[in-house]
Amino acid sequence: MSVRTLRVVVVGGGVIGAAVAWYLVRAGARVTLFERGAVPACGATRWSYGWVGTGSTLPSENPARFALVQAALPEFSTLQKALGPLPVAARGALVWLESETETTAFVAEQRAAGVRIEEIGRAAVEAMEPGLAKPPALAAWMPDDFAVEPIELTAQLLSAAQALGACVRYGCQVESVETRNGRCTGVHTPAGAVPADVVVLANAASAGQLAATAGVRLQIVEKPAVLLQFASSPCPIKHMLYGQGLELRPSRSGGLVSAADLPDTGKNGLPELEARTASAIAELIKPPLQLATVSVRSAMRAMTLDGAPLRGFVDSVPSLYAVVAHPGVILAPQLGRLAAGDILASS
């Protein structure tokens, strides 16, 4: 089968599905993508923070994951060359931990791993972020880390895929995977069967539910996180900040975005988390600060039991391919390229 006759159905219009679709159609495959929502990124991607870089973790915490993230970062440069400017909300991250000793150790460990990073003092921090009420005496400056708007990046990838001939069908729920004689032959939607030579499950935890319709069990788990969005005019910061108990960045719309763990009390603890985060932001930023909550949302992140990306054909059902990973935004360009390569090689 030639690439140009290869019919691929991609399930999931989040950032990973969008990247897979774009790389496939760019290589000449005939791609149809189904997104159950009315717009791009209605699932896990919509509530992703969008930090691209290593500044929120340490190599010693999870060496395998750190290496995975680090290897994926150069893909964004390739993506930008092909698509044009990406929807970047902020470039560069300032990180300071509870003590100067911890910050110095953080810098040393990142640098030993090959990350471009430097220690800067209070004057330099204040010059970068004049809106901080109490700039730290010592911070780590990470110039290569950046924040991207996940929804906009997904839309950019899908628009580029459509421009190359991909069919993107919004508001269409894939109900099951179609099989014949043990082989995947397409998907079933409310409008009927859609035949395909390859079906790609890129719809996060829902990939497990769809795989089950073909008699396959995918080892996917979900872990919660919280995304908080605030309106603030003008935006009081220019870079990503990780300090004073906050993970904070500006948004392209002019507000602030913060990421946090789900409280031990679950969703019942969200109002307290919102109040605590707003208070911490007010303490971080010089007055006057006009802050209004836009949204506080707990969402589930799909991942494998060992944290490694799930990417590949399902052994028991030929022509069924699954790709699920966390952090999805960071890994999407690389996973999209690799998945497309796997699928095209199989044809």
CSV table of C-alpha atoms in Angstrom, one decimal:
chain,number,residue,atom,x,y,z
A,1,MET,CA,0.0,0.0,0.0
A,2,SER,CA,1.4,3.4,-0.9
A,3,VAL,CA,1.4,6.3,1.6
A,4,ARG,CA,-1.0,8.3,-0.5
A,5,THR,CA,-3.7,5.5,-0.4
A,6,LEU,CA,-3.2,4.9,3.4
A,7,ARG,CA,-6.4,5.8,5.2
A,8,VAL,CA,-5.8,6.8,8.9
A,9,VAL,CA,-8.5,7.6,11.4
A,10,VAL,CA,-7.2,9.6,14.4
A,11,VAL,CA,-9.4,9.7,17.5
A,12,GLY,CA,-8.9,12.7,19.7
A,13,GLY,CA,-8.5,16.3,18.8
A,14,GLY,CA,-6.1,17.2,21.7
A,15,VAL,CA,-2.5,18.2,21.2
A,16,ILE,CA,-1.2,14.7,20.7
A,17,GLY,CA,-3.9,13.7,18.2
A,18,ALA,CA,-3.4,17.0,16.4
A,19,ALA,CA,0.4,16.4,16.1
A,20,VAL,CA,-0.1,12.8,14.9
A,21,ALA,CA,-2.6,14.0,12.2
A,22,TRP,CA,-0.4,16.8,11.0
A,23,TYR,CA,2.7,14.6,10.6
A,24,LEU,CA,0.7,11.9,8.8
A,25,VAL,CA,-1.0,14.2,6.3
A,26,ARG,CA,2.2,16.1,5.8
A,27,ALA,CA,3.7,12.8,4.6
A,28,GLY,CA,0.8,12.1,2.3
A,29,ALA,CA,-1.6,9.9,4.2
A,30,ARG,CA,-5.3,10.4,4.0
A,31,VAL,CA,-6.3,11.5,7.5
A,32,THR,CA,-9.7,11.8,9.2
A,33,LEU,CA,-9.6,13.1,12.8
A,34,PHE,CA,-12.6,12.8,15.2
A,35,GLU,CA,-13.0,15.2,18.1
A,36,ARG,CA,-16.0,14.7,20.3
A,37,GLY,CA,-16.1,18.4,21.3
A,38,ALA,CA,-17.2,21.3,19.1
A,39,VAL,CA,-13.8,22.9,19.1
A,40,PRO,CA,-10.1,21.7,19.4
A,41,ALA,CA,-8.7,20.4,22.7
A,42,CYS,CA,-11.9,19.8,24.6
A,43,GLY,CA,-10.4,17.2,26.9
A,44,ALA,CA,-7.1,17.0,28.9
A,45,THR,CA,-5.3,19.5,26.7
A,46,ARG,CA,-7.7,22.3,27.5
A,47,TRP,CA,-6.7,22.2,31.1
A,48,SER,CA,-2.9,21.8,30.6
A,49,TYR,CA,-0.6,24.4,32.0
A,50,GLY,CA,1.7,24.6,29.0
A,51,TRP,CA,5.2,24.7,30.6
A,52,VAL,CA,7.7,23.6,28.0
A,53,GLY,CA,11.0,22.9,29.6
A,54,THR,CA,12.6,21.3,32.7
A,55,GLY,CA,12.2,24.0,35.2
A,56,SER,CA,9.4,22.4,37.2
A,57,THR,CA,11.3,19.2,37.9
A,58,LEU,CA,14.7,17.8,38.8
A,59,PRO,CA,16.7,14.9,37.2
A,60,SER,CA,17.0,13.1,40.5
A,61,GLU,CA,13.3,13.1,41.1
A,62,ASN,CA,12.6,10.9,38.0
A,63,PRO,CA,15.6,10.5,35.8
A,64,ALA,CA,13.7,8.6,33.0
A,65,ARG,CA,11.0,11.3,32.8
A,66,PHE,CA,13.5,14.1,32.9
A,67,ALA,CA,15.5,12.5,30.0
A,68,LEU,CA,12.3,12.0,28.1
A,69,VAL,CA,11.3,15.7,28.4
A,70,GLN,CA,14.7,16.9,27.6
A,71,ALA,CA,14.9,14.8,24.4
A,72,ALA,CA,11.5,16.1,23.3
A,73,LEU,CA,12.3,19.9,23.6
A,74,PRO,CA,14.2,20.4,20.3
A,75,GLU,CA,11.1,19.3,18.4
A,76,PHE,CA,9.5,22.6,19.1
A,77,SER,CA,12.1,24.4,17.0
A,78,THR,CA,11.4,22.0,14.1
A,79,LEU,CA,7.6,22.6,14.6
A,80,GLN,CA,8.0,26.4,14.5
A,81,LYS,CA,10.1,26.2,11.3
A,82,ALA,CA,7.2,24.4,9.6
A,83,LEU,CA,4.2,26.1,11.1
A,84,GLY,CA,5.5,29.6,11.8
A,85,PRO,CA,5.4,31.4,15.2
A,86,LEU,CA,3.9,29.2,18.0
A,87,PRO,CA,1.4,30.6,20.5
A,88,VAL,CA,4.0,31.3,23.2
A,89,ALA,CA,2.7,33.2,26.3
A,90,ALA,CA,6.1,33.7,27.9
A,91,ARG,CA,9.7,33.0,27.4
A,92,GLY,CA,12.1,32.2,30.2
A,93,ALA,CA,11.5,31.0,33.7
A,94,LEU,CA,12.5,32.2,37.1
A,95,VAL,CA,12.7,29.5,39.8
A,96,TRP,CA,13.5,30.0,43.5
A,97,LEU,CA,13.1,27.4,46.2
A,98,GLU,CA,12.6,27.7,50.0
A,99,SER,CA,16.3,28.5,50.6
A,100,GLU,CA,19.2,29.8,48.7
A,101,THR,CA,21.0,26.5,49.3
A,102,GLU,CA,18.2,24.6,47.7
A,103,THR,CA,18.1,27.0,44.7
A,104,THR,CA,21.9,26.6,44.3
A,105,ALA,CA,21.5,22.8,44.3
A,106,PHE,CA,18.7,23.1,41.8
A,107,VAL,CA,20.9,25.1,39.5
A,108,ALA,CA,23.8,22.7,39.9
A,109,GLU,CA,21.7,19.6,39.1
A,110,GLN,CA,20.0,21.1,36.1
A,111,ARG,CA,23.3,22.3,34.7
A,112,ALA,CA,24.9,18.9,35.2
A,113,ALA,CA,22.1,17.5,33.1
A,114,GLY,CA,23.0,19.9,30.3
A,115,VAL,CA,20.3,22.5,30.9
A,116,ARG,CA,21.2,26.1,30.1
A,117,ILE,CA,20.7,27.8,33.5
A,118,GLU,CA,22.3,30.5,35.7
A,119,GLU,CA,22.0,31.9,39.2
A,120,ILE,CA,21.0,35.6,39.4
A,121,GLY,CA,20.7,37.9,42.3
A,122,ARG,CA,17.9,40.2,43.5
A,123,ALA,CA,18.8,43.1,41.3
A,124,ALA,CA,18.6,41.0,38.1
A,125,VAL,CA,15.3,39.4,39.2
A,126,GLU,CA,13.9,42.8,39.9
A,127,ALA,CA,15.0,44.0,36.5
A,128,MET,CA,13.3,41.1,34.8
A,129,GLU,CA,10.1,41.2,37.0
A,130,PRO,CA,9.7,44.8,38.4
A,131,GLY,CA,6.2,43.9,39.6
A,132,LEU,CA,7.4,41.5,42.3
A,133,ALA,CA,6.8,42.7,45.8
A,134,LYS,CA,9.7,40.8,47.3
A,135,PRO,CA,12.1,39.6,44.7
A,136,PRO,CA,14.2,36.7,46.0
A,137,ALA,CA,17.8,37.2,46.9
A,138,LEU,CA,18.7,34.3,44.6
A,139,ALA,CA,16.9,32.7,41.7
A,140,ALA,CA,17.6,30.3,38.8
A,141,TRP,CA,17.1,31.9,35.4
A,142,MET,CA,16.1,29.4,32.6
A,143,PRO,CA,16.1,31.2,29.3
A,144,ASP,CA,15.1,28.3,27.2
A,145,ASP,CA,11.9,27.3,29.1
A,146,PHE,CA,8.7,28.8,27.7
A,147,ALA,CA,5.0,28.6,28.1
A,148,VAL,CA,2.7,27.8,25.2
A,149,GLU,CA,-1.1,28.1,25.1
A,150,PRO,CA,-2.2,24.4,24.7
A,151,ILE,CA,-5.5,25.1,23.1
A,152,GLU,CA,-4.0,27.5,20.5
A,153,LEU,CA,-1.2,25.1,19.7
A,154,THR,CA,-3.7,22.3,19.1
A,155,ALA,CA,-5.8,24.6,16.9
A,156,GLN,CA,-2.7,25.6,14.9
A,157,LEU,CA,-1.7,22.0,14.3
A,158,LEU,CA,-5.2,21.0,13.2
A,159,SER,CA,-5.6,24.0,10.9
A,160,ALA,CA,-2.2,23.1,9.3
A,161,ALA,CA,-3.4,19.5,8.9
A,162,GLN,CA,-6.7,20.7,7.3
A,163,ALA,CA,-4.7,22.9,4.9
A,164,LEU,CA,-2.9,19.9,3.7
A,165,GLY,CA,-6.1,17.9,3.2
A,166,ALA,CA,-7.0,16.3,6.5
A,167,CYS,CA,-10.6,16.0,7.4
A,168,VAL,CA,-11.4,17.2,10.9
A,169,ARG,CA,-14.8,16.3,12.3
A,170,TYR,CA,-15.8,18.1,15.4
A,171,GLY,CA,-18.7,17.1,17.6
A,172,CYS,CA,-18.5,13.5,16.6
A,173,GLN,CA,-18.1,10.8,19.2
A,174,VAL,CA,-16.4,7.6,18.1
A,175,GLU,CA,-18.4,4.8,19.7
A,176,SER,CA,-16.3,1.8,19.0
A,177,VAL,CA,-13.4,0.3,17.1
A,178,GLU,CA,-14.5,-1.9,14.1
A,179,THR,CA,-12.7,-5.2,13.7
A,180,ARG,CA,-12.9,-8.1,11.2
A,181,ASN,CA,-11.1,-11.4,11.7
A,182,GLY,CA,-9.2,-9.9,14.6
A,183,ARG,CA,-7.9,-6.9,12.5
A,184,CYS,CA,-8.9,-3.3,13.0
A,185,THR,CA,-10.9,-2.0,10.0
A,186,GLY,CA,-12.1,1.4,11.1
A,187,VAL,CA,-14.4,3.0,13.7
A,188,HIS,CA,-18.1,3.4,14.3
A,189,THR,CA,-19.7,6.7,14.9
A,190,PRO,CA,-23.4,7.8,15.3
A,191,ALA,CA,-23.3,8.4,11.5
A,192,GLY,CA,-22.1,4.9,10.8
A,193,ALA,CA,-19.0,3.0,10.1
A,194,VAL,CA,-15.8,4.8,8.9
A,195,PRO,CA,-13.3,2.4,7.2
A,196,ALA,CA,-9.6,2.9,7.8
A,197,ASP,CA,-6.3,1.0,7.3
A,198,VAL,CA,-5.1,2.3,10.6
A,199,VAL,CA,-6.9,3.7,13.6
A,200,VAL,CA,-4.9,5.8,16.1
A,201,LEU,CA,-6.3,6.2,19.6
A,202,ALA,CA,-5.0,9.5,20.9
A,203,ASN,CA,-7.8,10.5,23.1
A,204,ALA,CA,-6.2,10.2,26.6
A,205,ALA,CA,-8.0,8.0,29.1
A,206,SER,CA,-10.8,7.4,26.6
A,207,ALA,CA,-8.4,5.5,24.5
A,208,GLY,CA,-8.7,2.7,27.0
A,209,GLN,CA,-12.5,2.6,26.7
A,210,LEU,CA,-12.3,2.5,22.9
A,211,ALA,CA,-9.6,-0.2,22.9
A,212,ALA,CA,-11.9,-2.3,25.1
A,213,THR,CA,-14.5,-2.4,22.4
A,214,ALA,CA,-11.9,-4.3,20.3
A,215,GLY,CA,-11.1,-6.6,23.2
A,216,VAL,CA,-7.9,-4.8,24.2
A,217,ARG,CA,-6.9,-3.5,27.7
A,218,LEU,CA,-4.6,-0.5,27.7
A,219,GLN,CA,-2.6,0.1,30.9
A,220,ILE,CA,-3.7,3.7,31.4
A,221,VAL,CA,-4.2,5.5,34.7
A,222,GLU,CA,-5.4,9.0,35.5
A,223,LYS,CA,-4.0,11.5,38.0
A,224,PRO,CA,-5.7,14.8,38.8
A,225,ALA,CA,-4.3,18.4,38.6
A,226,VAL,CA,-5.8,21.8,38.9
A,227,LEU,CA,-5.6,24.8,36.5
A,228,LEU,CA,-6.5,28.2,37.8
A,229,GLN,CA,-7.1,31.2,35.5
A,230,PHE,CA,-7.3,34.8,36.7
A,231,ALA,CA,-8.1,38.0,34.9
A,232,SER,CA,-5.6,40.7,35.7
A,233,SER,CA,-5.1,44.0,33.8
A,234,PRO,CA,-2.4,44.8,33.1
A,235,CYS,CA,-0.7,41.5,33.5
A,236,PRO,CA,1.9,42.0,36.3
A,237,ILE,CA,4.5,39.4,35.2
A,238,LYS,CA,6.5,38.7,32.0
A,239,HIS,CA,7.9,35.3,32.6
A,240,MET,CA,7.1,31.9,34.1
A,241,LEU,CA,7.5,32.0,37.9
A,242,TYR,CA,8.1,29.0,40.2
A,243,GLY,CA,8.5,30.2,43.8
A,244,GLN,CA,6.8,31.1,47.0
A,245,GLY,CA,4.5,28.1,46.6
A,246,LEU,CA,3.3,29.2,43.2
A,247,GLU,CA,3.6,28.0,39.7
A,248,LEU,CA,2.5,31.1,37.7
A,249,ARG,CA,2.6,32.4,34.2
A,250,PRO,CA,1.0,35.1,32.1
A,251,SER,CA,-1.5,34.1,29.4
A,252,ARG,CA,-1.6,35.5,25.9
A,253,SER,CA,-5.0,37.1,26.7
A,254,GLY,CA,-3.4,39.2,29.4
A,255,GLY,CA,-4.4,37.3,32.6
A,256,LEU,CA,-2.6,34.8,34.9
A,257,VAL,CA,-2.5,31.0,34.9
A,258,SER,CA,-1.5,28.9,37.8
A,259,ALA,CA,-1.1,25.1,38.2
A,260,ALA,CA,-1.6,23.2,41.4
A,261,ASP,CA,-2.2,19.7,42.8
A,262,LEU,CA,-5.7,18.7,43.6
A,263,PRO,CA,-6.3,19.1,47.4
A,264,ASP,CA,-6.5,16.0,49.6
A,265,THR,CA,-10.2,16.8,50.0
A,266,GLY,CA,-10.7,16.6,46.2
A,267,LYS,CA,-13.0,18.9,44.4
A,268,ASN,CA,-14.5,20.0,47.7
A,269,GLY,CA,-11.2,21.7,48.4
A,270,LEU,CA,-11.2,23.8,45.2
A,271,PRO,CA,-12.7,27.0,46.8
A,272,GLU,CA,-10.1,27.0,49.5
A,273,LEU,CA,-7.3,26.4,46.9
A,274,GLU,CA,-8.7,29.3,44.8
A,275,ALA,CA,-8.6,31.6,47.8
A,276,ARG,CA,-5.2,30.5,48.9
A,277,THR,CA,-3.8,30.9,45.3
A,278,ALA,CA,-5.3,34.4,44.9
A,279,SER,CA,-3.8,35.4,48.3
A,280,ALA,CA,-0.4,34.1,47.3
A,281,ILE,CA,-0.5,36.0,44.1
A,282,ALA,CA,-1.5,39.2,45.9
A,283,GLU,CA,1.5,38.6,48.3
A,284,LEU,CA,3.8,38.0,45.3
A,285,ILE,CA,2.9,41.1,43.3
A,286,LYS,CA,3.2,44.8,44.2
A,287,PRO,CA,-0.1,46.5,44.8
A,288,PRO,CA,-2.4,47.6,43.4
A,289,LEU,CA,-3.4,44.3,41.9
A,290,GLN,CA,-6.9,43.7,40.4
A,291,LEU,CA,-7.4,40.0,40.3
A,292,ALA,CA,-10.6,38.2,39.3
A,293,THR,CA,-11.1,34.4,39.0
A,294,VAL,CA,-12.0,33.2,35.6
A,295,SER,CA,-12.0,29.5,36.2
A,296,VAL,CA,-10.7,26.8,38.6
A,297,ARG,CA,-10.9,23.4,37.1
A,298,SER,CA,-9.7,20.0,38.2
A,299,ALA,CA,-8.9,17.7,35.3
A,300,MET,CA,-7.5,14.2,34.9
A,301,ARG,CA,-4.1,13.6,33.2
A,302,ALA,CA,-3.8,10.2,31.4
A,303,MET,CA,-0.6,8.3,31.7
A,304,THR,CA,0.8,4.8,31.9
A,305,LEU,CA,1.6,3.0,35.2
A,306,ASP,CA,5.3,3.5,34.8
A,307,GLY,CA,5.0,7.1,33.4
A,308,ALA,CA,6.5,6.1,30.0
A,309,PRO,CA,4.6,7.1,26.9
A,310,LEU,CA,2.3,4.5,25.4
A,311,ARG,CA,3.1,4.6,21.7
A,312,GLY,CA,2.7,1.7,19.2
A,313,PHE,CA,0.6,-0.8,17.5
A,314,VAL,CA,-1.5,-3.0,19.7
A,315,ASP,CA,-0.1,-6.5,19.3
A,316,SER,CA,-3.4,-8.4,19.5
A,317,VAL,CA,-5.3,-6.1,17.0
A,318,PRO,CA,-3.3,-5.3,13.9
A,319,SER,CA,-3.8,-1.8,12.5
A,320,LEU,CA,-4.8,-0.4,15.9
A,321,TYR,CA,-2.3,2.1,17.2
A,322,ALA,CA,-2.4,3.9,20.6
A,323,VAL,CA,-0.5,7.0,21.8
A,324,VAL,CA,-1.1,8.3,25.3
A,325,ALA,CA,1.4,10.3,27.4
A,326,HIS,CA,2.0,12.9,30.1
A,327,PRO,CA,3.2,15.6,29.9
A,328,GLY,CA,1.2,15.8,26.7
A,329,VAL,CA,2.0,19.3,25.5
A,330,ILE,CA,5.8,18.8,25.9
A,331,LEU,CA,5.8,15.3,24.3
A,332,ALA,CA,3.2,15.9,21.5
A,333,PRO,CA,5.5,17.1,18.7
A,334,GLN,CA,8.0,14.3,19.2
A,335,LEU,CA,5.2,11.6,19.7
A,336,GLY,CA,3.4,12.9,16.6
A,337,ARG,CA,6.5,12.6,14.5
A,338,LEU,CA,7.4,9.1,15.9
A,339,ALA,CA,3.9,7.8,15.6
A,340,ALA,CA,3.6,8.9,12.0
A,341,GLY,CA,6.9,7.2,11.3
A,342,ASP,CA,5.7,4.0,12.8
A,343,ILE,CA,2.4,4.0,10.9
A,344,LEU,CA,3.9,5.0,7.5
A,345,ALA,CA,6.6,2.3,7.9
A,346,SER,CA,3.9,-0.3,8.5
A,347,SER,CA,2.2,0.5,5.2
